[in-house]
XYZ file of C-alpha atoms in Angstrom:
460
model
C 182.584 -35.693 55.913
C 180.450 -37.672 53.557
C 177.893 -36.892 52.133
C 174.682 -39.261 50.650
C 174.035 -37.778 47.276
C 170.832 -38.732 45.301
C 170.963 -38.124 41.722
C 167.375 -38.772 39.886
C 166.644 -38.601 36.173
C 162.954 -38.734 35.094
C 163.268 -38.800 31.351
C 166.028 -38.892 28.779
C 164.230 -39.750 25.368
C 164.829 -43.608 26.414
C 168.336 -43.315 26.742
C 170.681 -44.448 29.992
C 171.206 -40.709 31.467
C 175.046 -39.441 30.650
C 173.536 -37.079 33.189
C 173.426 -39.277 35.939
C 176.651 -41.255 35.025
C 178.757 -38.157 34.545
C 178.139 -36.398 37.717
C 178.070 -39.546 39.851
C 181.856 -40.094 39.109
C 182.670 -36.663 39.677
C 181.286 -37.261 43.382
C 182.448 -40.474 43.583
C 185.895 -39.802 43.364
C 185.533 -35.953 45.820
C 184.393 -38.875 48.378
C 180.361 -38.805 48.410
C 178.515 -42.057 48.790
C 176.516 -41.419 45.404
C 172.836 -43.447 44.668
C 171.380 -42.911 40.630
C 167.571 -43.358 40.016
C 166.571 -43.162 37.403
C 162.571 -43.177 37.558
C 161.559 -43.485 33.852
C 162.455 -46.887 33.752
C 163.024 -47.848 37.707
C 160.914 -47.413 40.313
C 161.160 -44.486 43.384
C 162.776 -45.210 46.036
C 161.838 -44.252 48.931
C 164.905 -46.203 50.934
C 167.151 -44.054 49.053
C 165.965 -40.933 49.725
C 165.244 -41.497 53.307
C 168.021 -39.496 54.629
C 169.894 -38.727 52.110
C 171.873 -34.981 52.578
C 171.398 -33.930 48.929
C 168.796 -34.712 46.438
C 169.410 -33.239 42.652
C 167.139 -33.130 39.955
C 168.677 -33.884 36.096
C 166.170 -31.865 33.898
C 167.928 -31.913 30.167
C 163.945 -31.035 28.807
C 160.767 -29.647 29.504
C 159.185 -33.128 29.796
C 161.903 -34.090 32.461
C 161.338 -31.145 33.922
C 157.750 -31.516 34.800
C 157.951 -35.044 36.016
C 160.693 -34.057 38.177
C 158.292 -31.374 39.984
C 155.943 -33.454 40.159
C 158.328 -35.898 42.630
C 159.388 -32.409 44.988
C 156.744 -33.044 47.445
C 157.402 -36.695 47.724
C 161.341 -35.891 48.022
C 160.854 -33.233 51.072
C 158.324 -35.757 53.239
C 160.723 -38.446 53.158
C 163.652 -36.594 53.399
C 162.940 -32.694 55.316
C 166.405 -31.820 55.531
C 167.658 -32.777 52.549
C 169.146 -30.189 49.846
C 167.396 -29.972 46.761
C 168.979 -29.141 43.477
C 167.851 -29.311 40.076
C 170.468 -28.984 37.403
C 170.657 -29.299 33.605
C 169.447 -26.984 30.681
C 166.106 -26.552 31.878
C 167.062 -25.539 35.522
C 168.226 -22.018 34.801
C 165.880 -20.884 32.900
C 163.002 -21.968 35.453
C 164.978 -20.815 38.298
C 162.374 -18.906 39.790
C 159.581 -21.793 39.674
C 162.393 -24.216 41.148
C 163.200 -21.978 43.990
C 159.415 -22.063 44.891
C 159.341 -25.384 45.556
C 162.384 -25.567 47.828
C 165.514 -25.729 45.123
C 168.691 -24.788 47.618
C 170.753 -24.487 44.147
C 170.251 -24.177 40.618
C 172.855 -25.190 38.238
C 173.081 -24.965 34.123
C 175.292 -25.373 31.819
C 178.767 -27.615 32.984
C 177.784 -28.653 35.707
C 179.680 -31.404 37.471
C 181.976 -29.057 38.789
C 179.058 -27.180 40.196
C 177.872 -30.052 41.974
C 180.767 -31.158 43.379
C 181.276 -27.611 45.097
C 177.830 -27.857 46.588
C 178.703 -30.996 48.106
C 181.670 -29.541 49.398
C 179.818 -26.564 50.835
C 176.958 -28.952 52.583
C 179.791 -30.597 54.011
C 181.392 -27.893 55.869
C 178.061 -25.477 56.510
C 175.402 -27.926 56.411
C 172.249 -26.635 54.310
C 174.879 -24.546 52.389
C 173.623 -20.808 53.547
C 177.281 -19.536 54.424
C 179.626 -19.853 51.806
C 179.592 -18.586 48.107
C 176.732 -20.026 45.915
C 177.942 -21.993 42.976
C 177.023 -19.581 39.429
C 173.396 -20.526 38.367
C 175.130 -21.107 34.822
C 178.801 -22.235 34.266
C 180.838 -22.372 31.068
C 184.061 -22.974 32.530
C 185.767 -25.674 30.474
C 186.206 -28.923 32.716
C 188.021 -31.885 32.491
C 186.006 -34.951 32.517
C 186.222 -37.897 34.252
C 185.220 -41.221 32.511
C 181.470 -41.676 33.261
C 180.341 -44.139 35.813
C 177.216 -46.326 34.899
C 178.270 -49.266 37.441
C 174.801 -48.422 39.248
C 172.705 -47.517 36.442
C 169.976 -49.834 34.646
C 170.823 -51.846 32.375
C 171.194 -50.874 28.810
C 168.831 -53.428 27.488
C 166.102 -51.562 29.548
C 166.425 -48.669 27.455
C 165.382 -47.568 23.575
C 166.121 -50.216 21.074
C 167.414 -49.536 17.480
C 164.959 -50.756 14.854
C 167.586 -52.061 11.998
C 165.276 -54.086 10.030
C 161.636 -56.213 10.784
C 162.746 -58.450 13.704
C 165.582 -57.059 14.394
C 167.130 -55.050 16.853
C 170.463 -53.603 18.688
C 170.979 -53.009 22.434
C 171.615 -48.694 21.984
C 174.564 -46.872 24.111
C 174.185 -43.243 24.917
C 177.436 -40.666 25.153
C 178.363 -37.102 24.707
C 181.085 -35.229 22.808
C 180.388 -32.058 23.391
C 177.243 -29.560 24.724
C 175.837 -26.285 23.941
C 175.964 -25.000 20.620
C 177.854 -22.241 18.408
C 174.515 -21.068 16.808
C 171.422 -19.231 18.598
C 168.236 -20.556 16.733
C 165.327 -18.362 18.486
C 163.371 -21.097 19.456
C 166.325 -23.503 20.758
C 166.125 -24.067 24.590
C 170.306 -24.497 24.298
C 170.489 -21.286 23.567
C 169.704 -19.244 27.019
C 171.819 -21.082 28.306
C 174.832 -21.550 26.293
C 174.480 -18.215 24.230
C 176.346 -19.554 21.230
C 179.231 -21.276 23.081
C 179.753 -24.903 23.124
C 182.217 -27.494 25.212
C 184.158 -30.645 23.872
C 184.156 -33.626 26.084
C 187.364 -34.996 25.865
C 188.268 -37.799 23.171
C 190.021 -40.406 25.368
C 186.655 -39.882 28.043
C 184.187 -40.120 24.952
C 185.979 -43.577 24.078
C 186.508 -45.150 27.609
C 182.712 -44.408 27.946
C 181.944 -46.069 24.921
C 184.042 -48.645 25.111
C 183.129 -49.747 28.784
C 178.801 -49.447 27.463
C 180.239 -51.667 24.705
C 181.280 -54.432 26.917
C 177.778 -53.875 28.893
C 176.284 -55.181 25.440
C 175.837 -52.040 23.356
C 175.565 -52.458 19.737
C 174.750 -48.955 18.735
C 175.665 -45.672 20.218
C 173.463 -42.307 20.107
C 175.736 -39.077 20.461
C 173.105 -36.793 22.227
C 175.157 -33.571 21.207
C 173.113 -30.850 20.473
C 175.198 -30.443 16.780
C 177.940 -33.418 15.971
C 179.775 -30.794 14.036
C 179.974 -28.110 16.293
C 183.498 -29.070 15.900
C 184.081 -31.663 13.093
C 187.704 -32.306 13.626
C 186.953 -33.205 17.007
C 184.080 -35.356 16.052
C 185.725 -37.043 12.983
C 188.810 -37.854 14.949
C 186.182 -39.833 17.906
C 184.031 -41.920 14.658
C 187.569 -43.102 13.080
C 189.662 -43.908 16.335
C 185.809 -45.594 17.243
C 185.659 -47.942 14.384
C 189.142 -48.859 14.729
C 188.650 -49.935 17.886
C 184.967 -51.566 17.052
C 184.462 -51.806 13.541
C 180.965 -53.379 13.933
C 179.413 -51.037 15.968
C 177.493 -48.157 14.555
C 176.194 -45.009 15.736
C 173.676 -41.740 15.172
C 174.156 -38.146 15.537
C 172.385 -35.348 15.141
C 173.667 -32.332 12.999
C 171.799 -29.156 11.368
C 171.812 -28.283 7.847
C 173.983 -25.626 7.554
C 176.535 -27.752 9.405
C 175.733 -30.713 6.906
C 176.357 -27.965 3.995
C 179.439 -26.183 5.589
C 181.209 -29.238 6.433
C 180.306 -31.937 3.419
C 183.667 -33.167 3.464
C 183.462 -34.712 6.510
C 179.902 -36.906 5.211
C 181.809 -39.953 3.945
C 183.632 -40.456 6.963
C 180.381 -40.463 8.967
C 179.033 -43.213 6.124
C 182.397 -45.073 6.383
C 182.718 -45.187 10.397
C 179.149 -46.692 10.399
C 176.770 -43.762 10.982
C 173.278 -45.304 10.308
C 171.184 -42.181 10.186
C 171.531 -38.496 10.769
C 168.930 -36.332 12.622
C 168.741 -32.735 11.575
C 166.035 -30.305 13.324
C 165.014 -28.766 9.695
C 162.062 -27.499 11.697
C 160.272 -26.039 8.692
C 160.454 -25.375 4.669
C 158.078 -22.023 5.380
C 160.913 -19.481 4.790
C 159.010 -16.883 7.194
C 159.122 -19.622 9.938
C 162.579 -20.561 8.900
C 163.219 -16.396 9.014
C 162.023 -16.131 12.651
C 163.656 -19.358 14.053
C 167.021 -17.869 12.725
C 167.170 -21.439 11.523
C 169.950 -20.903 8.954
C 168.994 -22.574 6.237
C 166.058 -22.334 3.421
C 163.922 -24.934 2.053
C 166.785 -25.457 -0.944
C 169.110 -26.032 1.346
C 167.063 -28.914 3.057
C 166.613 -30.047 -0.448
C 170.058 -30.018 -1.389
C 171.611 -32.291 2.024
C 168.199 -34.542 0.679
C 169.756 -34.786 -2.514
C 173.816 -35.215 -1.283
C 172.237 -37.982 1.570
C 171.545 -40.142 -1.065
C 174.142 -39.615 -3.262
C 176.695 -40.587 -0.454
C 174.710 -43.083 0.924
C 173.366 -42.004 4.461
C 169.988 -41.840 5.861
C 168.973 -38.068 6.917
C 166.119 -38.568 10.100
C 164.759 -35.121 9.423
C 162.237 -33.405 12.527
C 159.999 -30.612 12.518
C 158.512 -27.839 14.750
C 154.855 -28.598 12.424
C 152.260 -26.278 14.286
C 153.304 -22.448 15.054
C 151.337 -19.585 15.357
C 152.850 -18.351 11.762
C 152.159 -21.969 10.490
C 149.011 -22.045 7.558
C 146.624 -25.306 6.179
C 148.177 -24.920 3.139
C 151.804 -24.581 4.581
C 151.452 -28.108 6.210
C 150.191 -29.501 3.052
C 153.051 -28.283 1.122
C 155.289 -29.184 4.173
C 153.784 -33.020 3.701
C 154.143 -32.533 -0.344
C 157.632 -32.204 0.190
C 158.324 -35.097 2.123
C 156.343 -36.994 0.004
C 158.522 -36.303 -3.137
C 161.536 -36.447 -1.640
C 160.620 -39.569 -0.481
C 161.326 -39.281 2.967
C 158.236 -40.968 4.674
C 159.788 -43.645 6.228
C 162.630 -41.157 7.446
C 160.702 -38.889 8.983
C 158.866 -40.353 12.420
C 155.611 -40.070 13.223
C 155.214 -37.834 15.663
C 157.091 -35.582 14.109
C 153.727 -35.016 11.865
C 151.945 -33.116 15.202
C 155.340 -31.366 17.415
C 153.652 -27.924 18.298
C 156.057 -25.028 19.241
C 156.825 -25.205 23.133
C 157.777 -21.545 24.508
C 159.266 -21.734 27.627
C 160.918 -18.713 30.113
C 163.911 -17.547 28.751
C 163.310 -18.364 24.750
C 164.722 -15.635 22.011
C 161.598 -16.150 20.066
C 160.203 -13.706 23.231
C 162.077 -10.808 22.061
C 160.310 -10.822 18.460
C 157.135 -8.641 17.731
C 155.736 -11.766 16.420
C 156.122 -13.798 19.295
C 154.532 -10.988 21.402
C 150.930 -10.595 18.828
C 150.062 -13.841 19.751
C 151.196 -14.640 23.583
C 149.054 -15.514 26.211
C 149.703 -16.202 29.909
C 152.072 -18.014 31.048
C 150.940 -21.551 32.820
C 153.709 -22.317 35.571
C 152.938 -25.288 36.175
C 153.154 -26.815 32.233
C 156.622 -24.370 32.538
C 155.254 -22.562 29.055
C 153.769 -19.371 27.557
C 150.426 -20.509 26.133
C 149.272 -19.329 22.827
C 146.475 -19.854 20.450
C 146.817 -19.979 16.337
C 144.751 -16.529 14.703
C 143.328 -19.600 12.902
C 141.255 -21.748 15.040
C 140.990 -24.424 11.941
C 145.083 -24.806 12.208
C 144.600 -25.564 15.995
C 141.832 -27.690 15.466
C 143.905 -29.803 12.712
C 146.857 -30.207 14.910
C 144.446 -32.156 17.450
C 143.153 -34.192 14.788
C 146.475 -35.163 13.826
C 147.878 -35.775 17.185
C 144.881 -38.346 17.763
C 145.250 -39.693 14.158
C 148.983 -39.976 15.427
C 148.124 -41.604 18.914
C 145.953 -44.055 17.452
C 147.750 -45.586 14.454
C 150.577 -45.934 17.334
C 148.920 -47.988 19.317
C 147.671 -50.008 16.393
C 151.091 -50.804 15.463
C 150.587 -49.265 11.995
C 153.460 -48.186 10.255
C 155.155 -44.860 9.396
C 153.432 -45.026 5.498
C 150.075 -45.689 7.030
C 150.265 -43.058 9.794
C 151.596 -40.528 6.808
C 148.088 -41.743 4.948
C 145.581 -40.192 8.086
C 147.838 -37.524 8.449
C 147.391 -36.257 4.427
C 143.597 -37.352 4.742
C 143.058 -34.964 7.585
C 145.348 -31.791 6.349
C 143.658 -32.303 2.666
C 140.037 -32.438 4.651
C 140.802 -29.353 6.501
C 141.878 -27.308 3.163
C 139.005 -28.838 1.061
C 140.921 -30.323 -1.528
C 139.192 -33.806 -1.517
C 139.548 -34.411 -5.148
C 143.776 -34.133 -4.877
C 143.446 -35.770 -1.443
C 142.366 -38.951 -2.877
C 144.765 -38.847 -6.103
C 147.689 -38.653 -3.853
C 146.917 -41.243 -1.111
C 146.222 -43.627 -3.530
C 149.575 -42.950 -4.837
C 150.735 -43.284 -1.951
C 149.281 -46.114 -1.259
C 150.766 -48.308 -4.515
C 154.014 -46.856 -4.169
C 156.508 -49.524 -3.075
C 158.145 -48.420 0.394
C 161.806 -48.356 0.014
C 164.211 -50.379 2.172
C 163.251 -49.677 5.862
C 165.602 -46.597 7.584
C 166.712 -47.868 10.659
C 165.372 -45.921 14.012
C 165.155 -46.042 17.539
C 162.166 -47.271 19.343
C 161.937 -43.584 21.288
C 161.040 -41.350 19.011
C 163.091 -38.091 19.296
C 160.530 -35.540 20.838
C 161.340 -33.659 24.020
């Protein structure tokens, strides 16, 4: 029997979902007649889910997440029989919430084989309640099949890559591996995976790269969690990828311990035409860094700073900016920093107001810490509210967010956005006098040759 499958994506940071193209072959080929949606950039259809036998949710973040809620309702009028599933990091760890709106199945971790089971199951016991239930969470290694985008939109619909003023490349998205060997506290990867990771295998991660290369990509974003959770693997896919297309370059994201630990692989990534590395350095507070079991300490954040340039990449540094442990002056001397290491126009915008989202599941609820400042937990926003013991900290993380918003939507650039943003953490530690010594600074300061960046900024 065949079954009509409906896979929907609701956000993927502006990127063509490897979450919808990965799973759709694996169905494909076990014999379901498979439809993609993919609702940030397409509209609903309601055609397509009229009728359909199983409609599955890909949440990979807690923004995807709530925009795929929000489209439940709609699903089960137009379709009252049909299966739901959500699947994807953020599925196991809101099981409960899911299953309150109707979720038949819940899957995390790998889970194309998962799927593909569930299929299997509706097609021999219709709604699925004989049979046993596919594991909420699966780390069985799997073979992959070659992803299939032939129904997905069209790359060009997607995030661009900002090389220089005017100028732009079409972006493809793949994945070499997922999870990740570490177990940062505040990491949403990490209830899930617990420290373990998967490769996607090399000939797969070049097909699919190869085939969104004759679809017109220029550039390719490697969405794993850490490039380097195995480097041999990952330097092996960059050299047998610019043999193959010696033009085409690429970002990944890595942390900075990896960057330390595995240096020796950095020139490859600079000769294989990596244009910029992101690294969640999160915060150069060593008490934050201490209860994110980050890793690494401000030096060490200084140091890759320091070896980037020497070798010649670009590091796209992010930051978790407001915490409950974060202080005025902490955020001054986290903007300070960037400021000397002359990283403004590597570090984007938004990046200047990302407050600390704690979700069901997250390590950082086991600390003592964590628990001092907690407040309810809002189902519906899918997060554990919580106020700063300083209302002024809360109250400048507003004012930066707007400052943010606004100089957005005025198309000013990074510089000028990194001007409010010291005016307004300066104003709220009284320190007018400095304040206007180092915008002005700031100000005559010649930018430095424009770090290329995607026209998504990466916030989940």
């Amino acid at each position: 029997m065949s079954l009509n499958v409906v896979l929907i994506s609701t956000y993927e940071l502006g990127r063509q979902p490897f979450g919808l193209a990965s799973p759709a072959a694996w169905l494909r080929e076990a014999g379901s007649e498979v439809t993609c949606m993919d609702v940030a950039v397409q509209p609903f259809s309601e055609e397509a889910v009229t009728g359909a036998d199983l409609v599955a949710f890909y949440i990979p973040m807690h923004t995807a997440t709530r925009l795929a809620t929000a489209l439940v309702e709609r699903v089960r009028t137009l379709s009252p029989t049909a299966h739901l599933c959500f699947y994807g990091l953020y599925a196991p760890v809101n099981e409960k919430y899911l299953r309150s709106l109707g979720a038949g199945t819940i899957l995390g971790g790998e889970f194309e084989q998962g799927l593909v089971d569930l299929v299997k199951r509706l097609a021999s016991n219709g709604q699925a309640k004989v049979g046993t239930p596919e594991p909420v969470v699966s780390l069985d290694r799997q073979k992959f099949l070659v992803p299939d985008r032939s129904d997905l939109v069209p790359l060009a619909r997607y995030a661009r890559l900002n090389v220089a003023p005017g100028e732009q490349k079409i972006v493809g998205y793949t994945e070499a591996t997922r999870g990740c060997k570490h177990v940062c506290r505040h990491c949403p990867i990490v209830p899930v995976y617990q420290g373990n990771f998967r490769i996607v295998q090399r000939d797969v991660v070049l097909r699919d790269i190869e085939q969104q290369v004759a679809a017109g990509a220029q550039h390719i974003t490697f969405g794993d969690p850490d490039f380097f959770n195995g480097p041999t693997h990952a330097a092996q896919i960059v050299r047998a990828l610019h043999e193959r297309f010696p033009d085409l370059t690429y970002d990944v994201t890595i942390k900075i311990e990896h960057l330390l630990k595995h240096a020796e692989h950095l020139p490859v990534l600079r000769d294989t035409g990596c244009l910029f590395v992101t690294s969640a350095v999160e915060s150069i507070d060593e008490r934050i860094l201490r209860i994110f079991d980050k890793g690494h300490t401000k030096d060490d954040f200084v140091r890759v700073v320091r070896m980037f340039r020497e070798i010649g990449l670009n590091l796209a540094p992010t930051f978790v900016t407001f915490t409950p442990w974060t202080t005025l002056n902490g955020y001054v001397d986290l903007l300070s920093t960037i400021l000397e290491l002359d990283l403004v126009e590597n570090v984007p915008s938004i990046q200047y107001g990302i407050r600390l989202l704690i979700p069901t599941g997250s390590k950082l609820l086991e600390l003592p810490e964590t628990q001092e400042i907690l407040g309810e937990f809002a189902e519906e926003g899918l997060r554990y509210h919580w106020a700063h013991p300083d209302p002024a900290v809360d109250e400048l993380c507003c004012a930066v967010l707007n400052a943010i918003k606004k100089g957005q939507s005025q198309g000013e650039s990074r510089r000028e956005i990194f001007a409010r943003v010291w005016e307004l953490a300066h104003e709220a530690v009284a320190t007018s006098v400095r304040k206007k010594l180092w915008v002005a600074g700031l100000d005559q300061a010649p930018p430095r040759a424009t770090v290329p960046y995607l026209s998504e900024p990466w916030y989940c």
